[in-house]
Amino acid sequence: MQAQATTQLTLYSPLEGPVCPLENVPDPVFAGRILGDGVAIDPINSRLTAPCSGRVTQLARTGHALTITTEEGAEILLHLGIETVHLKGQGIYPKVREGDRVNTSDVLIEFDADYIALHAKSLLTVMIVTNGDRFDIIRRDNSSTVTTTTPLLILRERSTVQNNIPRNTATGELSCPVVVALAGGLHARPAARVRETARRFSSQLEIAYDGKRADCLSITALLGLGVSEGEQVIVYARGIDASAALDAMAQTLQTHIETEAISAVATVNTVVSSHAAAGVIKGICASPGLAMGVVVHWDDTDVVETDSLNASHPEFELERLTSALQQVTAKLLARVAKAKEAGRDTEAMIFDAHMGLLDDPQMRMQAQTLIQQGDSAAKAWQKTIMAQCQVLAALPNPLLAARISDLHDLKKQVLRVLMGKSEKALPVLPQNTVLIAEDFTPSDLEAIDRQRVTALCMKSGGPTSHAAIMARSYGIPALVALGDAASQLASGTKVVVDASAGCLETVPNAERIAEVAVRQSQAALHQQNILQNAAAPAVTTDGRLIEVAANIANISDAQLAAAHGADGVGLLRTEFLFLGRDSAPSQQEQVATYQAVINTLEGRPVYIRAIDIGGDKPVAYLPFPLEPNPALGLRGIRILQVHPAVVETQLRALLSIAPLSACRILLPMVTDADDFVRLRTRIDTLAQTLGIKEAVSVGAMIEVPSAALLSSVLAEYADFLSIGTNDLTQYTLAMDRGNPGLASQLDGLHPAVLHLISQTVAGARLHGKMVAVCGALASDPVAVPVLIGLGVNELSVEPGQVPSIKQLVRKLDYEKCAREVKTLLGLASAAAVRAHCRRVWPL
Ligand code: PEP
Ligand code: MG
């Protein structure tokens, strides 16, 4: 049917009884018209009938809500009572099934009105037009009481152009039920994954649950569904690739992602004791540890109430909002890049989720509507966020409620830009600050001087908040849910934070202070001992030298590596020079940076990796062809095929380093000897052209199983081999290293990976070449004896871990390690390897 701009539709009352405006419904989702406009009826009968003819396109499992889609495409949601999902179908008797065609006044649901009135929040039943972008309510019946013959709402379709898009495609609408396996349900980060999946398709994807329907591109709408783990939802897809989109979305929803936030809840429950002594404020542990310091109250009152702000012309306010959102997005982008560069993946994921929230079409539309109605950009943004917070607060899922803090974060950041306070002036904190706030937001924690903060205390918040997750990743002890008592503490008060025990000790006596000081100084002494020996070589008890170098990503890491006694740099990830900017760095800029690193290491070898972009590290100004599997595509040295000039410039910069003998060039993602020789020849020719007489040291990263299997051939041409266990594990086990759902299984100690390491060492030995490990496995104390036993010569670890890994090496016996490794190679799984290691080398 070709819809006309004038198409009108009558919705008859589905019940008999008094009419109630939507804003009076005791549910913020309906009252706030989050799902669309409509009306509510307080039924005096017990039969819900069809308000129009159409098809039942969605019926809640519990029967309390259904959607009728009319021939014209209007979607009418009928929700029987408020919070009736909890009744689990009791007292509700649907008379139709999904897919049934119905005519006006056909009985849809019979119900036991008394039972529902007694057991649910309210019997008020709403009728909502959920696709209000296509249909306007142009008239309402004014009667205070209606019957099923009352034409309650008249709808008019908006425009022909809009209407034709999805409905008239050849494929129509597809749907399938899916049980959500995402741990904790559809909270922010899983919702971001849902959105990512939806973005891969041109079809429109929606998820329906509990009578609500959410566009998969809108994170706030997805959060508003309140879907918990194990609940069934219906996924709808409309468009040319609907079938593929539906499959992909079902797969995303069915992937169990164990989030860090959830495991934290379990931890917390074990550490909180129930009795609070005098002078102790009880909270919940969000990040374990013991700290002592002075109270400083975190002040973010720079974002004032916006009520006093007057709105200019809507056009102008709209422009201001758009520009503010752009500025905050750019900042978030930089934060994601910075966190990735530093290897703080969780933090990167949090800011990535914030970008998703900021880009949410539903929130943006809501703010724009408010501006059109006369609000200033700041006021509109504030109102939008507050409405969304209300929705989340009303949901029973604590994980979703914890996302309120993220919305506050975005509120603050956008308001600061709108009010011309683009950066909050950060207070200078005293050493050993115990920072107290209502609730920290991720951007607060990213911005503060963390060197001076010894503990974080939050009056509200929960252990699943993103601030709590970040505190754990920074290793700062943190407490949440301390309540208002924490506000009463005067600034400067000396306190003890025993986060592991869930206690903020507000009046520690001299004895307690001394006890904490002793424990802290014991820990410091231990650390100091390790540090004092850091520069000494790491030699096993039976005399085998193991080089312990550092993995670095910038100059400050290089300084940290040198200060921690690193024997060199085992991996300089040069991507940091290329990420987060608009164009590639010039040769001069690169030379200056590499030279600064070489100088900082004062003659110790520095393994500089040729640029490894593509895959999980895209660079906007270096376009790559669209690839279905970027991790298996043009990444590492394969970029030579698409951006040869970038590689050439970098090689020229590397060959300008002095002394060149300190620089080792490391080629990433080598597949076989041919692959390596092709680039090595290019480097040697370039060196000749530049008049370089000395040999250039060039090695291969072993990240691809084929390179490990063929190492005996490869090692003939390479000066050294360096095993990138992060990628080698991903490609050996066929598990995406960026997939949180697989994170717990992605273990470099898997026997299959150990076999490849063993084979790499054997291949290198044939030609007298050294083997390093520069993947994260080298920093894992459980793996250190295994790698040594496999015959690895160098471990390249996080700069701060150099001293402790060296200390560990000094306690090991190489012969014993080699013996034990033979057993490990015959084990069945990574878990078995870990268990064996713990028995043989208890930490
Ligand atoms: C590796 O793959 O182990 C490695 C060190 O490289 P990256 O983590 O940078 O891919
Ligand atoms: Mg790698």
Short mmCIF file of N, CA and C in Angstrom, two decimals, residues 572-665:
data_model
loop_
_atom_site.label_atom_id
_atom_site.label_comp_id
_atom_site.label_asym_id
_atom_site.label_seq_id
_atom_site.Cartn_x
_atom_site.Cartn_y
_atom_site.Cartn_z
N LEU A 572 59.19 -1.58 21.82
CA LEU A 572 58.68 -0.20 21.77
C LEU A 572 57.56 -0.23 20.75
N ARG A 573 56.33 -0.06 21.27
CA ARG A 573 55.18 -0.05 20.35
C ARG A 573 55.11 1.35 19.74
N THR A 574 55.48 1.48 18.49
CA THR A 574 55.57 2.82 17.90
C THR A 574 54.21 3.41 17.53
N GLU A 575 53.16 2.62 17.72
CA GLU A 575 51.82 3.12 17.32
C GLU A 575 51.47 4.42 18.04
N PHE A 576 52.04 4.62 19.25
CA PHE A 576 51.66 5.81 20.02
C PHE A 576 51.93 7.09 19.24
N LEU A 577 52.90 7.02 18.34
CA LEU A 577 53.22 8.20 17.54
C LEU A 577 52.17 8.44 16.45
N PHE A 578 51.44 7.40 16.12
CA PHE A 578 50.52 7.48 14.98
C PHE A 578 49.06 7.63 15.41
N LEU A 579 48.75 7.23 16.65
CA LEU A 579 47.35 7.24 17.09
C LEU A 579 46.94 8.62 17.60
N GLY A 580 45.63 8.89 17.55
CA GLY A 580 45.07 10.10 18.15
C GLY A 580 45.53 11.38 17.49
N ARG A 581 45.75 11.39 16.21
CA ARG A 581 46.12 12.62 15.50
C ARG A 581 45.55 12.57 14.09
N ASP A 582 45.75 13.69 13.35
CA ASP A 582 45.08 13.78 12.04
C ASP A 582 45.95 13.35 10.88
N SER A 583 47.26 13.29 11.09
CA SER A 583 48.14 12.89 9.99
C SER A 583 49.34 12.14 10.56
N ALA A 584 50.02 11.41 9.68
CA ALA A 584 51.15 10.59 10.15
C ALA A 584 52.30 11.49 10.60
N PRO A 585 53.08 11.05 11.60
CA PRO A 585 54.22 11.87 12.04
C PRO A 585 55.29 11.92 10.95
N SER A 586 55.98 13.05 10.87
CA SER A 586 57.02 13.18 9.85
C SER A 586 58.25 12.35 10.24
N GLN A 587 59.16 12.20 9.29
CA GLN A 587 60.38 11.44 9.57
C GLN A 587 61.15 12.11 10.72
N GLN A 588 61.23 13.45 10.68
CA GLN A 588 61.98 14.18 11.71
C GLN A 588 61.39 13.92 13.09
N GLU A 589 60.06 14.01 13.16
CA GLU A 589 59.41 13.81 14.47
C GLU A 589 59.70 12.39 14.99
N GLN A 590 59.67 11.44 14.07
CA GLN A 590 59.92 10.06 14.49
C GLN A 590 61.36 9.90 14.96
N VAL A 591 62.30 10.45 14.19
CA VAL A 591 63.72 10.32 14.59
C VAL A 591 63.90 10.88 16.00
N ALA A 592 63.33 12.07 16.23
CA ALA A 592 63.52 12.73 17.54
C ALA A 592 62.97 11.83 18.65
N THR A 593 61.83 11.22 18.42
CA THR A 593 61.22 10.40 19.47
C THR A 593 62.02 9.13 19.72
N TYR A 594 62.38 8.43 18.64
CA TYR A 594 63.13 7.18 18.82
C TYR A 594 64.49 7.46 19.47
N GLN A 595 65.10 8.56 19.03
CA GLN A 595 66.41 8.90 19.58
C GLN A 595 66.30 9.20 21.08
N ALA A 596 65.21 9.87 21.46
CA ALA A 596 65.02 10.20 22.89
C ALA A 596 64.91 8.91 23.71
N VAL A 597 64.25 7.91 23.17
CA VAL A 597 64.13 6.63 23.89
C VAL A 597 65.50 5.97 24.00
N ILE A 598 66.23 5.95 22.88
CA ILE A 598 67.56 5.33 22.88
C ILE A 598 68.45 6.03 23.91
N ASN A 599 68.39 7.35 23.93
CA ASN A 599 69.23 8.11 24.88
C ASN A 599 68.85 7.78 26.32
N THR A 600 67.56 7.66 26.56
CA THR A 600 67.09 7.37 27.92
C THR A 600 67.62 6.02 28.41
N LEU A 601 67.75 5.07 27.50
CA LEU A 601 68.18 3.72 27.88
C LEU A 601 69.71 3.60 27.92
N GLU A 602 70.38 4.66 27.59
CA GLU A 602 71.85 4.78 27.71
C GLU A 602 72.61 3.54 27.24
N GLY A 603 72.42 3.19 26.01
CA GLY A 603 73.24 2.11 25.43
C GLY A 603 72.61 0.73 25.52
N ARG A 604 71.61 0.57 26.37
CA ARG A 604 70.96 -0.74 26.44
C ARG A 604 70.13 -0.95 25.15
N PRO A 605 70.00 -2.19 24.71
CA PRO A 605 69.31 -2.40 23.42
C PRO A 605 67.83 -2.01 23.47
N VAL A 606 67.38 -1.44 22.38
CA VAL A 606 65.97 -1.06 22.28
C VAL A 606 65.38 -1.72 21.02
N TYR A 607 64.42 -2.59 21.24
CA TYR A 607 63.76 -3.27 20.12
C TYR A 607 62.57 -2.41 19.70
N ILE A 608 62.71 -1.82 18.53
CA ILE A 608 61.66 -0.91 18.07
C ILE A 608 60.80 -1.62 17.02
N ARG A 609 59.54 -1.72 17.34
CA ARG A 609 58.66 -2.45 16.41
C ARG A 609 58.16 -1.53 15.30
N ALA A 610 58.25 -2.02 14.08
CA ALA A 610 57.67 -1.27 12.95
C ALA A 610 56.17 -1.15 13.21
N ILE A 611 55.59 -0.09 12.70
CA ILE A 611 54.20 0.24 13.01
C ILE A 611 53.26 -0.98 12.81
N ASP A 612 52.47 -1.23 13.85
CA ASP A 612 51.52 -2.36 13.82
C ASP A 612 50.11 -1.81 13.96
N ILE A 613 49.61 -1.22 12.87
CA ILE A 613 48.23 -0.72 12.93
C ILE A 613 47.33 -1.63 12.11
N GLY A 614 46.07 -1.26 12.01
CA GLY A 614 45.09 -2.16 11.39
C GLY A 614 44.59 -3.09 12.48
N GLY A 615 43.73 -4.01 12.16
CA GLY A 615 43.19 -4.93 13.17
C GLY A 615 42.51 -4.15 14.26
N ASP A 616 42.96 -4.32 15.53
CA ASP A 616 42.30 -3.64 16.64
C ASP A 616 42.85 -2.23 16.85
N LYS A 617 43.78 -1.78 16.01
CA LYS A 617 44.34 -0.44 16.19
C LYS A 617 44.17 0.39 14.92
N PRO A 618 42.94 0.78 14.58
CA PRO A 618 42.75 1.55 13.36
C PRO A 618 43.25 2.99 13.51
N VAL A 619 43.70 3.58 12.43
CA VAL A 619 44.15 4.97 12.42
C VAL A 619 43.34 5.68 11.35
N ALA A 620 42.62 6.72 11.77
CA ALA A 620 41.63 7.34 10.88
C ALA A 620 42.24 7.85 9.57
N TYR A 621 43.43 8.46 9.65
CA TYR A 621 43.98 9.09 8.45
C TYR A 621 44.68 8.09 7.51
N LEU A 622 44.76 6.83 7.94
CA LEU A 622 45.33 5.80 7.05
C LEU A 622 44.22 4.80 6.73
N PRO A 623 43.46 5.09 5.69
CA PRO A 623 42.31 4.22 5.42
C PRO A 623 42.73 2.82 4.98
N PHE A 624 41.97 1.86 5.44
CA PHE A 624 42.17 0.48 5.04
C PHE A 624 40.93 0.04 4.28
N PRO A 625 41.08 -0.88 3.34
CA PRO A 625 39.87 -1.38 2.67
C PRO A 625 38.97 -2.04 3.71
N LEU A 626 37.67 -2.00 3.48
CA LEU A 626 36.75 -2.65 4.43
C LEU A 626 37.03 -4.14 4.48
N GLU A 627 37.25 -4.65 5.67
CA GLU A 627 37.59 -6.06 5.78
C GLU A 627 36.59 -6.75 6.69
N PRO A 628 36.11 -7.94 6.32
CA PRO A 628 35.17 -8.63 7.21
C PRO A 628 35.87 -9.11 8.49
N ASN A 629 37.18 -9.43 8.41
CA ASN A 629 37.91 -9.89 9.59
C ASN A 629 39.23 -9.12 9.72
N PRO A 630 39.17 -7.89 10.25
CA PRO A 630 40.40 -7.07 10.29
C PRO A 630 41.56 -7.76 11.02
N ALA A 631 41.26 -8.60 12.04
CA ALA A 631 42.34 -9.24 12.77
C ALA A 631 43.09 -10.22 11.87
N LEU A 632 42.43 -10.68 10.83
CA LEU A 632 43.07 -11.60 9.90
C LEU A 632 43.41 -10.87 8.59
N GLY A 633 43.42 -9.57 8.65
CA GLY A 633 43.57 -8.80 7.42
C GLY A 633 44.88 -8.03 7.35
N LEU A 634 44.76 -6.80 6.86
CA LEU A 634 45.94 -5.99 6.60
C LEU A 634 46.44 -5.34 7.89
N ARG A 635 47.17 -6.06 8.68
CA ARG A 635 47.76 -5.48 9.89
C ARG A 635 49.24 -5.86 9.95
N GLY A 636 49.96 -5.23 10.89
CA GLY A 636 51.39 -5.51 11.00
C GLY A 636 52.10 -5.16 9.69
N ILE A 637 53.11 -5.98 9.30
CA ILE A 637 53.86 -5.61 8.09
C ILE A 637 53.03 -5.72 6.82
N ARG A 638 51.84 -6.29 6.94
CA ARG A 638 51.00 -6.37 5.75
C ARG A 638 50.55 -4.98 5.27
N ILE A 639 50.70 -3.97 6.12
CA ILE A 639 50.25 -2.63 5.69
C ILE A 639 51.15 -2.10 4.58
N LEU A 640 52.27 -2.75 4.41
CA LEU A 640 53.15 -2.40 3.30
C LEU A 640 52.37 -2.44 1.98
N GLN A 641 51.42 -3.34 1.91
CA GLN A 641 50.62 -3.48 0.69
C GLN A 641 49.72 -2.28 0.43
N VAL A 642 49.32 -1.59 1.49
CA VAL A 642 48.39 -0.48 1.29
C VAL A 642 49.01 0.90 1.57
N HIS A 643 49.98 0.93 2.47
CA HIS A 643 50.59 2.23 2.79
C HIS A 643 52.12 2.12 2.78
N PRO A 644 52.70 1.82 1.62
CA PRO A 644 54.17 1.62 1.58
C PRO A 644 54.95 2.87 2.01
N ALA A 645 54.40 4.05 1.70
CA ALA A 645 55.15 5.27 2.02
C ALA A 645 55.30 5.44 3.53
N VAL A 646 54.27 5.04 4.28
CA VAL A 646 54.32 5.18 5.74
C VAL A 646 55.42 4.28 6.30
N VAL A 647 55.50 3.06 5.77
CA VAL A 647 56.52 2.12 6.24
C VAL A 647 57.91 2.65 5.88
N GLU A 648 58.04 3.14 4.66
CA GLU A 648 59.33 3.65 4.19
C GLU A 648 59.82 4.80 5.07
N THR A 649 58.93 5.74 5.38
CA THR A 649 59.33 6.88 6.22
C THR A 649 59.80 6.38 7.58
N GLN A 650 59.07 5.41 8.13
CA GLN A 650 59.47 4.92 9.45
C GLN A 650 60.84 4.22 9.40
N LEU A 651 61.06 3.45 8.35
CA LEU A 651 62.33 2.74 8.23
C LEU A 651 63.48 3.74 8.11
N ARG A 652 63.26 4.78 7.35
CA ARG A 652 64.30 5.82 7.20
C ARG A 652 64.59 6.44 8.56
N ALA A 653 63.52 6.70 9.32
CA ALA A 653 63.71 7.30 10.66
C ALA A 653 64.52 6.35 11.54
N LEU A 654 64.19 5.06 11.50
CA LEU A 654 64.89 4.08 12.35
C LEU A 654 66.36 3.97 11.97
N LEU A 655 66.63 4.10 10.68
CA LEU A 655 68.03 3.96 10.23
C LEU A 655 68.84 5.23 10.54
N SER A 656 68.18 6.28 11.01
CA SER A 656 68.91 7.51 11.37
C SER A 656 69.34 7.52 12.83
N ILE A 657 68.93 6.51 13.58
CA ILE A 657 69.22 6.49 15.02
C ILE A 657 70.72 6.29 15.26
N ALA A 658 71.24 6.94 16.27
CA ALA A 658 72.66 6.75 16.62
C ALA A 658 72.78 6.41 18.11
N PRO A 659 73.55 5.43 18.53
CA PRO A 659 74.22 4.50 17.64
C PRO A 659 73.20 3.47 17.11
N LEU A 660 73.37 3.12 15.87
CA LEU A 660 72.41 2.19 15.26
C LEU A 660 72.48 0.82 15.93
N SER A 661 73.64 0.54 16.53
CA SER A 661 73.79 -0.78 17.18
C SER A 661 72.82 -0.95 18.35
N ALA A 662 72.34 0.18 18.92
CA ALA A 662 71.40 0.07 20.05
C ALA A 662 69.98 -0.23 19.58
N CYS A 663 69.76 -0.04 18.29
CA CYS A 663 68.40 -0.21 17.76
C CYS A 663 68.23 -1.56 17.09
N ARG A 664 67.22 -2.27 17.50
CA ARG A 664 66.87 -3.54 16.84
C ARG A 664 65.50 -3.34 16.22
N ILE A 665 65.40 -3.61 14.94
CA ILE A 665 64.09 -3.41 14.28
C ILE A 665 63.29 -4.71 14.36
#
